[in-house]
Short mmCIF file of C-alpha atoms in Angstrom, two decimals:
data_model
loop_
_atom_site.label_atom_id
_atom_site.label_comp_id
_atom_site.label_asym_id
_atom_site.label_seq_id
_atom_site.Cartn_x
_atom_site.Cartn_y
_atom_site.Cartn_z
CA UNK A 273 113.98 94.80 76.88
CA UNK A 274 111.97 97.81 75.80
CA UNK A 275 110.02 98.31 72.58
CA UNK A 276 111.51 100.82 70.14
CA UNK A 277 109.36 103.89 69.62
CA UNK A 278 110.51 104.89 66.12
CA UNK A 279 110.63 101.52 64.33
CA UNK A 280 109.40 97.97 64.92
CA UNK A 281 111.61 96.10 67.35
CA UNK A 282 113.25 96.06 70.75
CA UNK A 283 116.10 97.70 72.63
CA UNK A 284 118.18 95.73 75.10
CA UNK A 285 120.77 96.70 77.70
CA UNK A 286 123.21 94.82 79.91
CA UNK A 287 124.19 91.22 79.22
CA UNK A 288 122.43 88.27 77.61
CA UNK A 289 123.35 85.33 79.82
CA UNK A 290 121.63 82.52 81.67
CA UNK A 291 120.19 85.09 84.10
CA UNK A 292 118.54 87.18 81.37
CA UNK A 293 117.84 84.49 78.77
CA UNK A 294 114.09 84.33 79.50
CA UNK A 295 113.59 88.04 78.70
CA UNK A 296 115.83 87.72 75.60
CA UNK A 297 113.89 84.74 74.25
CA UNK A 298 110.58 86.44 75.01
CA UNK A 299 111.64 89.49 72.96
CA UNK A 300 112.76 87.22 70.13
CA UNK A 301 109.36 85.49 70.16
CA UNK A 302 107.69 88.92 69.89
CA UNK A 303 109.90 89.71 66.89
CA UNK A 304 109.03 86.41 65.25
CA UNK A 305 105.29 87.01 65.68
CA UNK A 306 105.42 90.53 64.28
CA UNK A 307 103.86 91.20 60.90
CA UNK A 308 106.62 93.67 60.05
CA UNK A 309 108.92 92.79 57.16
CA UNK A 310 111.91 94.14 59.09
CA UNK A 311 112.27 94.13 62.87
CA UNK A 312 115.12 95.79 64.72
CA UNK A 313 117.14 94.79 67.77
CA UNK A 314 119.01 97.81 69.07
CA UNK A 315 121.91 96.47 71.15
CA UNK A 316 124.23 99.46 71.65
CA UNK A 317 123.83 99.16 75.44
CA UNK A 318 124.44 95.39 75.47
CA UNK A 319 127.92 94.48 76.65
CA UNK A 320 127.83 90.70 76.15
CA UNK A 321 125.72 88.00 74.48
CA UNK A 322 126.62 84.41 75.33
CA UNK A 323 126.63 81.66 72.70
CA UNK A 324 123.21 80.40 73.81
CA UNK A 325 121.80 83.91 73.31
CA UNK A 326 123.28 84.12 69.80
CA UNK A 327 121.93 80.64 69.09
CA UNK A 328 118.42 81.70 70.17
CA UNK A 329 118.69 84.69 67.83
CA UNK A 330 119.85 82.51 64.93
CA UNK A 331 117.08 79.95 65.51
CA UNK A 332 114.48 82.72 65.61
CA UNK A 333 115.85 84.18 62.36
CA UNK A 334 115.86 80.77 60.67
CA UNK A 335 112.19 80.34 61.55
CA UNK A 336 111.05 83.64 60.05
CA UNK A 337 108.70 83.50 57.07
CA UNK A 338 110.25 84.23 53.69
CA UNK A 339 110.81 87.93 53.09
CA UNK A 340 111.19 88.81 56.78
CA UNK A 341 114.45 89.75 58.50
CA UNK A 342 115.95 91.02 61.73
CA UNK A 343 118.31 93.99 61.73
CA UNK A 344 120.76 93.90 64.64
CA UNK A 345 121.98 97.41 65.44
CA UNK A 346 125.27 98.09 67.28
CA UNK A 347 125.77 94.65 68.85
CA UNK A 348 128.80 93.62 70.88
CA UNK A 349 131.56 92.40 68.56
CA UNK A 350 131.29 88.86 69.89
CA UNK A 351 127.72 88.54 68.60
CA UNK A 352 128.82 89.26 65.03
CA UNK A 353 131.79 86.87 65.34
CA UNK A 354 129.65 84.01 66.65
CA UNK A 355 127.05 84.56 63.91
CA UNK A 356 129.78 84.63 61.25
CA UNK A 357 131.40 81.50 62.66
CA UNK A 358 128.36 79.27 63.14
CA UNK A 359 125.75 80.82 60.80
CA UNK A 360 127.72 82.46 57.97
CA UNK A 361 124.88 82.11 55.44
CA UNK A 362 122.05 83.36 57.64
CA UNK A 363 120.38 85.80 55.27
CA UNK A 364 117.52 86.74 57.59
CA UNK A 365 119.87 88.67 59.91
CA UNK A 366 121.62 91.89 59.03
CA UNK A 367 124.17 93.30 61.47
CA UNK A 368 124.79 97.06 61.41
CA UNK A 369 127.58 98.79 63.30
CA UNK A 370 130.44 97.88 65.62
#
């Protein structure tokens, strides 16, 4: 995970699985601690996010203070499907692209 240079947030590449979960959850904690109203996760280079990774994202989003949100940019299609299936009313996450 690398910080974005043009907006608040992080860019990820590869897969979010058991092997990379620690880095994923660390980046999500950074997003949650940010003072920014909107934080971005740029995922165009991510090929897969397992259910536990999507769950960590949803739990982080649910714990955000009111008025804050996470914008997920270009995620793998499975991430959007899992969010829609298990967290259809999660208003603190906006998915853009793919």
